[in-house]
Tab-separated table of C-alpha atoms and ligand atoms in Angstrom:
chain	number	residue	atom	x	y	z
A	4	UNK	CA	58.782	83.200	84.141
A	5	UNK	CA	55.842	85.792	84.601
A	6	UNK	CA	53.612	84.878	87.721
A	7	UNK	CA	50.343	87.100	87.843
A	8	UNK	CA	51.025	89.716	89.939
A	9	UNK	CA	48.540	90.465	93.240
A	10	UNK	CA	47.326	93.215	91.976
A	11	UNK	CA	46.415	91.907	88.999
A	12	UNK	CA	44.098	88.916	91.010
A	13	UNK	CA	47.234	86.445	91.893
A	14	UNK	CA	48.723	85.330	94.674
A	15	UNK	CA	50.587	87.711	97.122
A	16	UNK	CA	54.203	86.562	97.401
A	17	UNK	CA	53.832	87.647	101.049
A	18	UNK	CA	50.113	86.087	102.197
A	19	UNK	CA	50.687	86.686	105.209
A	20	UNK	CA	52.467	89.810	105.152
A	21	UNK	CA	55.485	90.805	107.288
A	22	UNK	CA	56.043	91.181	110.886
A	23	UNK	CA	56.155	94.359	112.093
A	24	UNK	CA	59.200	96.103	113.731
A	25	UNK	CA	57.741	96.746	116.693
A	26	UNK	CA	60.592	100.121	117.286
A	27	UNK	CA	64.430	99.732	116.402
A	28	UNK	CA	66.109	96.261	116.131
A	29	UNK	CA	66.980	96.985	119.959
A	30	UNK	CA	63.404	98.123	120.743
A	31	UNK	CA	62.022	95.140	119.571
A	32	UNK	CA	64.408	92.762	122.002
A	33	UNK	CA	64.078	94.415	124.960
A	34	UNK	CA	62.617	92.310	127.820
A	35	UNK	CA	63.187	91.546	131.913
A	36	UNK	CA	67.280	92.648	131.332
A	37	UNK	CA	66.120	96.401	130.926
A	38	UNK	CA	63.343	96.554	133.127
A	39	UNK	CA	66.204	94.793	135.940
A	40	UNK	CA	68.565	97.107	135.049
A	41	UNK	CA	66.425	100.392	135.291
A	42	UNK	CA	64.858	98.719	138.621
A	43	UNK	CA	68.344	98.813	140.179
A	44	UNK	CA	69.286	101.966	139.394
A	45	UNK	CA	66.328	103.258	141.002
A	46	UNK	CA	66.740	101.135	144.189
A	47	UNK	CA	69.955	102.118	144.510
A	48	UNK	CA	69.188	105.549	144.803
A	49	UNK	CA	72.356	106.284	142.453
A	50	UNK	CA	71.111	108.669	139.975
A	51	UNK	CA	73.874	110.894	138.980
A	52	UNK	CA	77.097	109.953	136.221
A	53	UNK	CA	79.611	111.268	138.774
A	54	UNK	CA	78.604	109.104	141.274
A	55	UNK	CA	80.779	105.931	142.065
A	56	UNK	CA	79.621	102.830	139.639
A	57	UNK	CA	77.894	104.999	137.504
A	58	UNK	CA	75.996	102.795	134.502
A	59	UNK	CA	76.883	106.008	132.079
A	60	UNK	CA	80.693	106.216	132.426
A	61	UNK	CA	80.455	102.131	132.323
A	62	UNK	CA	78.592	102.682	128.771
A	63	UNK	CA	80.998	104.836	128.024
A	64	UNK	CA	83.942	102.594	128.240
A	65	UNK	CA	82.125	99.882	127.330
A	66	UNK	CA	80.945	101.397	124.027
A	67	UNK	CA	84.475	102.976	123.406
A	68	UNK	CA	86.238	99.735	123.299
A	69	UNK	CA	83.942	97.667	121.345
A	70	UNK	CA	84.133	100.711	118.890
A	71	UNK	CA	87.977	101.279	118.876
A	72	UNK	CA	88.257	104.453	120.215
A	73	UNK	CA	89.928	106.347	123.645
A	74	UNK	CA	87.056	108.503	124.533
A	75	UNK	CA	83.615	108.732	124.248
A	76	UNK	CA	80.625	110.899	126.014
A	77	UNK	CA	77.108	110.178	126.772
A	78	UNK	CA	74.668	112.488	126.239
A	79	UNK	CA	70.467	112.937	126.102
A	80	UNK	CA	70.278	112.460	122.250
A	81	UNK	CA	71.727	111.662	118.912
A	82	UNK	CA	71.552	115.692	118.122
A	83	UNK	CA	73.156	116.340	121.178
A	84	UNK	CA	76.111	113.756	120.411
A	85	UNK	CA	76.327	115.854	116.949
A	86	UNK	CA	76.424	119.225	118.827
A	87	UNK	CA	79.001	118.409	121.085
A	88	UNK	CA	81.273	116.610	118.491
A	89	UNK	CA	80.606	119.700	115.683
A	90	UNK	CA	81.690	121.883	119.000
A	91	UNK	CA	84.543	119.288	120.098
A	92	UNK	CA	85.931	119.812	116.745
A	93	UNK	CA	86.112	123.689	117.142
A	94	UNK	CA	82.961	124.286	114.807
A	95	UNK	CA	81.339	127.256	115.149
A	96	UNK	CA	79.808	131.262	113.865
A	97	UNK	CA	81.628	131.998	110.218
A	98	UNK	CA	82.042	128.478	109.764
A	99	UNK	CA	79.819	126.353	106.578
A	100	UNK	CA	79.802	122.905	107.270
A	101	UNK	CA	78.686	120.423	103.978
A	102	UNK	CA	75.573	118.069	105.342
A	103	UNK	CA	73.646	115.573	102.466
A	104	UNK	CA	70.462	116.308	101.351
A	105	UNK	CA	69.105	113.568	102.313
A	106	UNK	CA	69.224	112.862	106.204
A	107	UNK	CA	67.328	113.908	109.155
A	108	UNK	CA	66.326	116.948	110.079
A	109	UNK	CA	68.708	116.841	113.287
A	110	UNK	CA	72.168	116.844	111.081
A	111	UNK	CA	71.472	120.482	110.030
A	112	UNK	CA	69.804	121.427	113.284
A	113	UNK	CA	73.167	120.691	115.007
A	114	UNK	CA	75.389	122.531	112.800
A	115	UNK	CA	72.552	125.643	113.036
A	116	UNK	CA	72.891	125.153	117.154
A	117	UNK	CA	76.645	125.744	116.969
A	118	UNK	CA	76.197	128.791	114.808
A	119	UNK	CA	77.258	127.164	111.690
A	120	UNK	CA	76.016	127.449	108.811
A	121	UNK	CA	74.927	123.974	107.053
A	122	UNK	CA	75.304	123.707	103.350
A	123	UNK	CA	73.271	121.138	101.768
A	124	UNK	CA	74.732	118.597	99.153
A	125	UNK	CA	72.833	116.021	96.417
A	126	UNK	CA	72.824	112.191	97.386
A	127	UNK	CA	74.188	109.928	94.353
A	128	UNK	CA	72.744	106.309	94.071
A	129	UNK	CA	74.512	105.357	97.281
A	130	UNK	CA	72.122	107.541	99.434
A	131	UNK	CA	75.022	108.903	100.877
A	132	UNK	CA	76.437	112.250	100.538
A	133	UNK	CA	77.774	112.756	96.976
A	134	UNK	CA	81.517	113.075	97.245
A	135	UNK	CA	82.031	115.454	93.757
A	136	UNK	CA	79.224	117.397	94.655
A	137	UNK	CA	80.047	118.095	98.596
A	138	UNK	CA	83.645	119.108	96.736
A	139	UNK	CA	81.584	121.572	94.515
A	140	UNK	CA	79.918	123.113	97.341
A	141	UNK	CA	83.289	123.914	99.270
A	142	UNK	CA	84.098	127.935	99.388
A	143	UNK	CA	87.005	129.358	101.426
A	144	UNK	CA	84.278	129.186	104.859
A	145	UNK	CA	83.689	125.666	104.683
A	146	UNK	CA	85.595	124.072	107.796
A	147	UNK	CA	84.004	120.510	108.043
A	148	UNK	CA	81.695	117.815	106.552
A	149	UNK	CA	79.016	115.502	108.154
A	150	UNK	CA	78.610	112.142	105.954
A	151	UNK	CA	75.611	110.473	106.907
A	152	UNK	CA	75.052	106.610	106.827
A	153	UNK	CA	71.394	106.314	106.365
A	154	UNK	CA	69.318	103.131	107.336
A	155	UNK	CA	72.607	101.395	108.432
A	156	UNK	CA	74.499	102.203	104.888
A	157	UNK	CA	78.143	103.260	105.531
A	158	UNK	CA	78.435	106.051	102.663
A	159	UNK	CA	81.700	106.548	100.394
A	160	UNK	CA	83.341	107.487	103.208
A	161	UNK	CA	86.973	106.925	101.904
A	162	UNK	CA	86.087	109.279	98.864
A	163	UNK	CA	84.304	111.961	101.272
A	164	UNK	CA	87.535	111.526	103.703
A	165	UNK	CA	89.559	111.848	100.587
A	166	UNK	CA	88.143	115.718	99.888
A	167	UNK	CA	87.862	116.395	103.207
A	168	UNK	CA	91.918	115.686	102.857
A	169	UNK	CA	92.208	117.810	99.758
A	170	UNK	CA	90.450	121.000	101.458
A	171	UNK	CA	91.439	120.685	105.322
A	172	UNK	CA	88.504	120.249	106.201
A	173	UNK	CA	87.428	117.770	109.251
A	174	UNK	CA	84.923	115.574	108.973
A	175	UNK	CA	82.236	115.099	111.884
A	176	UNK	CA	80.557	111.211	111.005
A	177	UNK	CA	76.517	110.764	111.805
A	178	UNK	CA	76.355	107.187	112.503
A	179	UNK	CA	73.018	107.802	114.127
A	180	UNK	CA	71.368	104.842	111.838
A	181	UNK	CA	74.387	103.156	111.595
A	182	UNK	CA	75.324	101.682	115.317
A	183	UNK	CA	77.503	99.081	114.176
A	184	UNK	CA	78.152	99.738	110.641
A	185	UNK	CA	81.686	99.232	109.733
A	186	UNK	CA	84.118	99.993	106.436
A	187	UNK	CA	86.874	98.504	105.085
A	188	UNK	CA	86.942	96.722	108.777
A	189	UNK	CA	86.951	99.765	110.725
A	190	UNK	CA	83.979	100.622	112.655
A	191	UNK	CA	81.725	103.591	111.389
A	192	UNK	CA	82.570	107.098	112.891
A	193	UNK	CA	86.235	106.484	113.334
A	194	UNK	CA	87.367	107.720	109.883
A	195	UNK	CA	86.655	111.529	111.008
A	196	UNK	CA	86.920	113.886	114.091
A	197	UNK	CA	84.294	112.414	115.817
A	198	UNK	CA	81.188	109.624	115.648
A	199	UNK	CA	77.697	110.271	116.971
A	200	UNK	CA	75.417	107.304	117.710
A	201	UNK	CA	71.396	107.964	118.441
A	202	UNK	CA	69.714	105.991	120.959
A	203	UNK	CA	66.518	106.709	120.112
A	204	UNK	CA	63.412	104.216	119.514
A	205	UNK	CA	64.343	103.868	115.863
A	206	UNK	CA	67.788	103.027	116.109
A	207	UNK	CA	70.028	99.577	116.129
A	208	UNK	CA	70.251	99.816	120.109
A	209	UNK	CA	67.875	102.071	121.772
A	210	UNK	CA	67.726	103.219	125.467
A	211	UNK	CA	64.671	104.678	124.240
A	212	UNK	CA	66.379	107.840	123.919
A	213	UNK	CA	70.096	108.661	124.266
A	214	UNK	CA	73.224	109.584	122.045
A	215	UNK	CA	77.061	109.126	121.994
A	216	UNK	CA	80.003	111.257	120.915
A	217	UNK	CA	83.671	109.267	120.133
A	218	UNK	CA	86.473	110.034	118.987
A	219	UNK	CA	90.162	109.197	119.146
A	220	UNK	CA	91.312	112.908	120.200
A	221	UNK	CA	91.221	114.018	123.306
A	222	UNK	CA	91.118	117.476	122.761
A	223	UNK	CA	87.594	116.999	120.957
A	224	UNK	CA	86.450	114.356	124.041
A	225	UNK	CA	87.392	117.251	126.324
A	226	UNK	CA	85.599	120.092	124.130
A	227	UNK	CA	82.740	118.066	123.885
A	228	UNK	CA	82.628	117.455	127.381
A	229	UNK	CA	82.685	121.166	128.177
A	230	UNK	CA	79.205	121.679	125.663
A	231	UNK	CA	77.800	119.375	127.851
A	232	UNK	CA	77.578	120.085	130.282
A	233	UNK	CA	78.174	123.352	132.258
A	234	UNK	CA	79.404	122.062	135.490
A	235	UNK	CA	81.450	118.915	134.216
A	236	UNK	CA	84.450	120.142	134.589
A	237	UNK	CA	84.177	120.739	138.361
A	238	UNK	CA	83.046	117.195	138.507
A	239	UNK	CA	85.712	115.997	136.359
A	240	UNK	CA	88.168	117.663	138.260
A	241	UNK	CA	89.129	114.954	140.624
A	242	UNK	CA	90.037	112.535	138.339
A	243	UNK	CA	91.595	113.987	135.298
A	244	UNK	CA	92.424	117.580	135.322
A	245	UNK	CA	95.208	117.234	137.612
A	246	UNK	CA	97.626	118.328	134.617
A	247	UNK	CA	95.171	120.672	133.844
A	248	UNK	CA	92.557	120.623	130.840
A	249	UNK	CA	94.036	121.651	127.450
A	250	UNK	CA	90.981	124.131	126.517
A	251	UNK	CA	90.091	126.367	128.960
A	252	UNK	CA	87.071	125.147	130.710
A	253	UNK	CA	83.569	126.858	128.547
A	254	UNK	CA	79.851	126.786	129.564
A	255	UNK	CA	77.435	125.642	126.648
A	256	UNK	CA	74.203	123.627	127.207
A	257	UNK	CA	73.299	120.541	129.289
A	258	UNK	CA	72.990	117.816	127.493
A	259	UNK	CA	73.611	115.387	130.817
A	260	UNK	CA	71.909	111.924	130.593
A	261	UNK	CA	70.074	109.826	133.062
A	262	UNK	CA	71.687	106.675	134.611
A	263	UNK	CA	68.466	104.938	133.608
A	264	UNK	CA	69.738	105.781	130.394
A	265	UNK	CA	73.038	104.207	130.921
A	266	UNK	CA	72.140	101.378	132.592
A	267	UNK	CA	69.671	100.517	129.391
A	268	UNK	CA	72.430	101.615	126.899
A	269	UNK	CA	74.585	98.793	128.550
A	270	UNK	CA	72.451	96.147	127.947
A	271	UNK	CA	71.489	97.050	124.653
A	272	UNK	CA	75.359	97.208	123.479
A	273	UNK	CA	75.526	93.598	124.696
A	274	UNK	CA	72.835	92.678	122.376
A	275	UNK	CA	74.532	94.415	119.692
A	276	UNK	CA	76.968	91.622	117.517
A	277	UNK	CA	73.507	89.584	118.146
A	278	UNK	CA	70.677	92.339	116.443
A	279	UNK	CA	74.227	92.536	113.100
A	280	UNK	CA	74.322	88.868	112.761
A	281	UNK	CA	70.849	88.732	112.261
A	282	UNK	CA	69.548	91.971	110.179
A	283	UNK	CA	72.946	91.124	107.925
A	284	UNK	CA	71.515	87.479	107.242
A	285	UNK	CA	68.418	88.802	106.481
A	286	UNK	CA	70.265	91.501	104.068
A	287	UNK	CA	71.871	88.242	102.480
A	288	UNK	CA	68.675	85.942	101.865
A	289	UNK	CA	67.359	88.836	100.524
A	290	UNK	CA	69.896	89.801	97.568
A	291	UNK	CA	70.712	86.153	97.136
A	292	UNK	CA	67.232	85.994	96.226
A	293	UNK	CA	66.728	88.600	93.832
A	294	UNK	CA	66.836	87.855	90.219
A	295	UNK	CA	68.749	89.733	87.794
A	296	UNK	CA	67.293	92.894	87.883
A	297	UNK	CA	65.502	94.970	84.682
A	298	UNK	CA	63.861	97.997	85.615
A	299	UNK	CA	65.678	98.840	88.671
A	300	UNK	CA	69.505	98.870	89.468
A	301	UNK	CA	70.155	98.508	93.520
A	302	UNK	CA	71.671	100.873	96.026
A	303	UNK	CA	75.348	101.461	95.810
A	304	UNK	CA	77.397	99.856	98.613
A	305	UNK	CA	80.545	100.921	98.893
A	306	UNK	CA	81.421	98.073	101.295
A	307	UNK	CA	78.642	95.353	101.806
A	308	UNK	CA	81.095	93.734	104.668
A	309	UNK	CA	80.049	96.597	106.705
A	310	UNK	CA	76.306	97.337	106.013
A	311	UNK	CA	74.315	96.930	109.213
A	312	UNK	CA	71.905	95.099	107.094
A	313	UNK	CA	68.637	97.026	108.206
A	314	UNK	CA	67.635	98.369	105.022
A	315	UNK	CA	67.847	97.747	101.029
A	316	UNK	CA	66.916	99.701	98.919
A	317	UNK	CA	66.337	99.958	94.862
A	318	UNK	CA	66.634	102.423	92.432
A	319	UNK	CA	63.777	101.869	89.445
A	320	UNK	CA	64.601	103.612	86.380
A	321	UNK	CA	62.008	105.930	86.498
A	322	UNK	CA	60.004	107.734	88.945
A	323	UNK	CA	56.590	106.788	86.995
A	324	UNK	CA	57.614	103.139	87.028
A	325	UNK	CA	59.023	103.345	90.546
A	326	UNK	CA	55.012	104.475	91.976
A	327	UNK	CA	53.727	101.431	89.735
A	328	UNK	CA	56.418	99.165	91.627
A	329	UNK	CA	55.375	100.879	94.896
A	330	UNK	CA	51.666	100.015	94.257
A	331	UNK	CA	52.158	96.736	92.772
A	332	UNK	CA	55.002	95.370	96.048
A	333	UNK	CA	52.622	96.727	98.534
A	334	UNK	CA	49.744	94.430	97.277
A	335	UNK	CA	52.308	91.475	96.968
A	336	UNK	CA	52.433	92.229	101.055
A	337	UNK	CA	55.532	94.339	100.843
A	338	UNK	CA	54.450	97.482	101.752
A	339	UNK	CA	56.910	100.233	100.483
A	340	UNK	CA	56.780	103.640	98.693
A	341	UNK	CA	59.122	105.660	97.034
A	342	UNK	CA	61.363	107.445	99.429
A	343	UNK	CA	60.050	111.290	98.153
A	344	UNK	CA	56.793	111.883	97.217
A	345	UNK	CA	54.678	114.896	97.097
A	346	UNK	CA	52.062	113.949	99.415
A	347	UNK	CA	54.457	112.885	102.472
A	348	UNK	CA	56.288	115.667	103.946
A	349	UNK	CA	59.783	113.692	105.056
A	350	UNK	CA	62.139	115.092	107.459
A	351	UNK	CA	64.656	112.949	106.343
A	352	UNK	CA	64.717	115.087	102.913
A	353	UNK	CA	65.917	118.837	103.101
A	354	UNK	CA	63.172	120.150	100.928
A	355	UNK	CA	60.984	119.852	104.243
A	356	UNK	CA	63.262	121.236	106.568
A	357	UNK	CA	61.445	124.610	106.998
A	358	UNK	CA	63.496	125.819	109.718
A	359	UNK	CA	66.830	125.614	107.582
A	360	UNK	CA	64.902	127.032	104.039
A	361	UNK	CA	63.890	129.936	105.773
A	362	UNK	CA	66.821	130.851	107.628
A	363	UNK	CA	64.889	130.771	110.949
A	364	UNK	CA	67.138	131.325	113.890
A	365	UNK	CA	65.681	130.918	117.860
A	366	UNK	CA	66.438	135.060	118.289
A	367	UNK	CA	67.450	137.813	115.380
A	368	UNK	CA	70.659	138.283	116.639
A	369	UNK	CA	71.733	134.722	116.954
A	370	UNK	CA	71.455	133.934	113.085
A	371	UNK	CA	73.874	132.232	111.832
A	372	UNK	CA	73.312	133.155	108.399
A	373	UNK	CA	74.137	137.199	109.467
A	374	UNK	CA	76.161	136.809	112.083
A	375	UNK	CA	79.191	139.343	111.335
A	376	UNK	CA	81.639	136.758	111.387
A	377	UNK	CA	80.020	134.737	108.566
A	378	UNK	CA	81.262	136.178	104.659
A	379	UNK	CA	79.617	133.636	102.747
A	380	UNK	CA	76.228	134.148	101.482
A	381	UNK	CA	74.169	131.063	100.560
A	382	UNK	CA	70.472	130.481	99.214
A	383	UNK	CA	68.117	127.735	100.273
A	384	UNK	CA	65.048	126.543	97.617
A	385	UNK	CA	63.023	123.508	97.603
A	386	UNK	CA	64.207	122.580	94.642
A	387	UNK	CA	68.083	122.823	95.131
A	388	UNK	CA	69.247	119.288	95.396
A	389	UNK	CA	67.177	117.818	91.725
A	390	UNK	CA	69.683	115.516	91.826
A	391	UNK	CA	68.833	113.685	95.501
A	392	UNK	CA	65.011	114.258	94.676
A	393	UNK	CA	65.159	112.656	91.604
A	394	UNK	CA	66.840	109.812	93.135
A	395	UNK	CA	64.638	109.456	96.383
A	396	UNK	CA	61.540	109.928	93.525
A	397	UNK	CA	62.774	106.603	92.078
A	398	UNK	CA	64.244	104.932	95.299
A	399	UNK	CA	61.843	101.883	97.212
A	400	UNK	CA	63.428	100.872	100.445
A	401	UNK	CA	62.406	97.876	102.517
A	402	UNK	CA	63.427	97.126	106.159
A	403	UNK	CA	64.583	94.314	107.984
A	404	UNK	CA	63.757	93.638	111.552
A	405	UNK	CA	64.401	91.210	114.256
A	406	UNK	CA	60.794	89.547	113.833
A	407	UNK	CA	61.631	88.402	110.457
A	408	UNK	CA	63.294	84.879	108.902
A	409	UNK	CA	65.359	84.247	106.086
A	410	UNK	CA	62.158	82.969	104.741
A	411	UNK	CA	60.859	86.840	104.646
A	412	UNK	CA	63.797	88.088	103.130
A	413	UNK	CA	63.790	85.688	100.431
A	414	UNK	CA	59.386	86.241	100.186
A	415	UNK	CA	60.222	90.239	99.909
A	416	UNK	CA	63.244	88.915	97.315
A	417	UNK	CA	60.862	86.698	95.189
A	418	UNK	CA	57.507	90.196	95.509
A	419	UNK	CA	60.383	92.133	93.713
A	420	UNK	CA	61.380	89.420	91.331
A	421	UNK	CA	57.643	89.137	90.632
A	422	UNK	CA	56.830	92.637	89.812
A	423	UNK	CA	60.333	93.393	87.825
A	424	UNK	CA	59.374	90.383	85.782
A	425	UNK	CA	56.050	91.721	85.181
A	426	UNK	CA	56.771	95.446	84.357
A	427	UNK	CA	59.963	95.359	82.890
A	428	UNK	CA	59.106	92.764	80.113
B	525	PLP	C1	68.093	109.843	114.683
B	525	PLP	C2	69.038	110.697	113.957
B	525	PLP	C3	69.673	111.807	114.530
B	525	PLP	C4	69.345	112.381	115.870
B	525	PLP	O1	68.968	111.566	116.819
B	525	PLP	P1	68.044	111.972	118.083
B	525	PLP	O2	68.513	110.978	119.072
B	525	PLP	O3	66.639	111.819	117.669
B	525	PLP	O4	68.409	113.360	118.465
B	525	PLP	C5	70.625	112.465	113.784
B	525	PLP	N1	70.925	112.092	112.542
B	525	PLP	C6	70.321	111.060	111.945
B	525	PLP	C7	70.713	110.683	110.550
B	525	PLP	C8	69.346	110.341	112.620
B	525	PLP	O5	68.711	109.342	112.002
C-alpha cells in the first residue's frame, strides 16, 4: 500500500525525528563511573602504566580475555594500535600491504608510517574489502592485508583469510569500528596477526581517545611493544625478560597512553555486552521491519550473528534513484545521504586521501614509494576504485545509537518501506 510520502505533503514516518547519538555508543553512556574512575587516578597520584595497579595493564588483561587472546597493548590511538601491530608483524620499507578503498584515512596512514606501501582495493556490496579484487592486486611485494569492518560490519573475513592463505601473506585486522564484532563465533581481530581497536569518541567504547593491539603471538605482542614505546623494554625488564626477549630490543615512536585512559577504557569494556545487546536489537526491529525490498537490495553480511548492530546500510539500484531516496528518507525524519557524493569530501573514501594520491611522505628521503628497497611501482588516481565509488554512490546508511527504541528502528524500517513503495512502483 502507497502512503504519501513527506515530501510529497504526508506524514513523516519519523514526526519526531530521531535521537541523536550524542558520540559513540560508549560516549553516549558515560556518567559518575568515568568521572570516579579518572578522579582516582588523579588522587592517587599514580600516573604511569609501570607503576603497581596500573588501570592500563588491568585494561589490558581485562580486554585480552574477554577477546580470547594472550596479549594485548594499550596505546594513544586506534592508528597507533595499527602501527604497532603492521610493525609487530614485521611490516615494513619494500613491503605493499592491500588496504580497502573504503575505510578511514588512518588504515593507509599506518601502513605509510611503517614505510609500507598501501595498495588500495574496491569494496563489493559488503562494504568490506573485496576478496577477488585484493587477490588481483597481489604482486611478488605484497606481504600483508588489512580487512576493515566498517560501522561494526565484520567483512568476508574467511574469504580474505582464505587468499591471504593462498599468497603467504599475513593479515593485520582493523576492528577500529568493530569493538565487539564477532564471526562465525570468534571475536573480530583474532582471525589474523593482530586486532586493533580505536577508542576514540566515535567508537563502540570510547575513553575518548585510545587504541588496542592483540594478538595471540607473542613475538608480534613483543614487537609491538618495542614501537611503542622506546624505553619499554627497560621497564618491562623486571617482569618478563628474564629469558630474554626474542627480538632484539628496537626504538620506534611513543605511542604510551595515560592511566586516565586506562582507567576509562575499563569501565567502558564493562559496559560493552550491554551497548551489543542493545544496538543488535535495534539492528533486528529494524530488518524485521522492512518490507520486501524493490529498488534497493541490502548490505551483504557475511555473518549477521556477529554484526555489532550500529549501522545498516542499503544498496539502491542506482545512484540517481539512491539521491531521490536520500532526499525523500531525510524528510520522512531519517536523515541519511548516500555514502559518496561529490560535494562531501569523506575521509573514509580513498579518493580524498590526498596524502596517499600524491605520494606525500613527512621528508624526501623517507618515501616509501622510492625507498631503494621497494621494486614495485604503483599509481594512485581518483578514479581507481569505480567499483567502491559506484557502490558508496548508491549506498544509504543509517545508525543506531543507545538513545533509540525498538520503536525507532521499526519508524526508520517503515520511512524506507514508505519511500521504496513509492519510487519503485
Ligand atoms: C577510527 C579508525 C581508525 C583510527 O582510530 P584513531 O583512534 O582515530 O587513531 C582506524 N581505522 C578505522 C577504520 C577507524 O574507523
Amino acid at each position: 500500500m502507497k502512503e504519501r510520502l513527506a515530501i510529497n505533503g504526508g506524514s513523516p514516518a519519523l514526526p519526531n525525528g530521531l535521537p541523536g547519538a550524542g558520540g559513540g555508543p560508549g560516549v553516549s553512556l558515560m556518567d559518575d563511573r568515568e568521572v570516579v574512575a579518572v578522579a582516582e587516578v588523579l588522587r592517587s597520584g599514580r600516573l604511569f602504566r609501570f607503576i603497581e595497579g596500573s588501570h592500563v595493564r588491568a585494561f589490558e588483561q581485562e580486554a585480552a580475555q574477554w577477546i580470547g587472546v594472550e596479549h594485548a597493548l594499550m596505546v594513544n590511538s586506534g592508528t597507533s594500535a595499527l602501527i604497532c601491530a603492521l610493525i609487530g608483524a614485521g611490516i615494513g620499507p619494500g613491503d605493499e600491504v592491500i588496504v580497502p578503498a573504503y575505510t578511514y584515512i588512518a588504515t593507509a596512514a599506518a601502513v605509510v608510517a611503517v614505510g609500507a606501501v598501501p595498495i588500495i582495493a574496491e569494496i563489493d556490496t559488503s562494504l568490506g574489502l573485496d576478496p577477488a579484487d585484493a587477490e588481483a592486486k597481489i604482486t611478488p611485494f605484497t606481504r600483508a592485508i588489512i580487512p576493515v569492518y566498517m560501522q561494526g560490519v565484520p567483512a568476508r573475513i574467511q574469504a580474505i583469510m582464505d587468499v591471504a592463505a593462498r599468497h603467504g601473506l599475513k593479515v593485520i585486522e582493523d576492528a577500529c569500528q568493530c569493538i565487539g564484532g564477532t564471526y562465525r563465533g570468534k571475536v573480530v581481530g583474532t582471525f589474523g596477526g593482530a586486532g586493533a581497536w580505536s577508542l576514540n569518541f566515535f567508537k563502540v567504547i570510547s575513553a575518548g581517545e585510545g587504541g588496542l593491539v592483540f594478538t595471540k603471538d607473542y613475538q608480534v605482542y613483543e614487537r609491538a611493544c618495542f614501537a611503542s614505546d622506546p624505553a619499554l623494554p627497560m621497564w618491562m625488564k623486571e617482569n618478563i625478560a628474564q629469558e630474554g626477549w626474542e627480538t632484539q630490543p628496537f626504538s620506534f615512536q611513543c605511542y604510551r597512553p595515560s592511566e586516565m585512559l586506562g582507567a576509562v577504557a575499563r569501565v567502558q569494556l564493562s559496559r560493552l555486552e550491554r551497548i551489543l545487546e542493545h544496538t543488535r536489537s535495534l539492528k533486528r526491529a529494524f530488518l524485521q521491519a522492512l518490507e520486501e525490498p524493490r529498488g534497493y537490495s541490502l548490505q551483504h553480511v557475511d555473518d549477521p550473528e556477529g554484526d555489532c548492530g550500529i549501522s545498516a546500510a542499503i544498496l539502491v539500484h542506482d545512484a540517481d534513484l539512491a539521491a531521490r531516496y536520500a532526499e525523500a528518507l531525510t524528510a520522512e525524519g531519517l536523515p541519511c545521504g548516500t555514502a559518496h557524493n561529490e560535494g562531501f569530501p569523506d575521509r573514509h573514501i580513498y579518493r580524498y586521501w590526498d596524502s596517499i594520491l600524491h605520494k606525500s611522505a613527512f621528508h624526501p628521503n623517507a618515501s616509501p614509494w622510492t625507498h631503494p628497497a621497494y621494486r614495485g611501482n604503483v599509481e594512485y588516481s581518483p578514479d581507481m576504485c569505480p567499483r567502491t565509488l559506484g557502490i558508496l554512490n548508491r549506498a544509504l546508511r543509517f545508525g543506531f545509537n543507545m538513545r533509540m527504541s525498538a520503536e525507532h528502528a521499526r519508524q526508520m524500517a517503515h520511512a524506507v518501506n514508505k519511500v521504496d513503495a513509492a519510487f519503485a512502483a
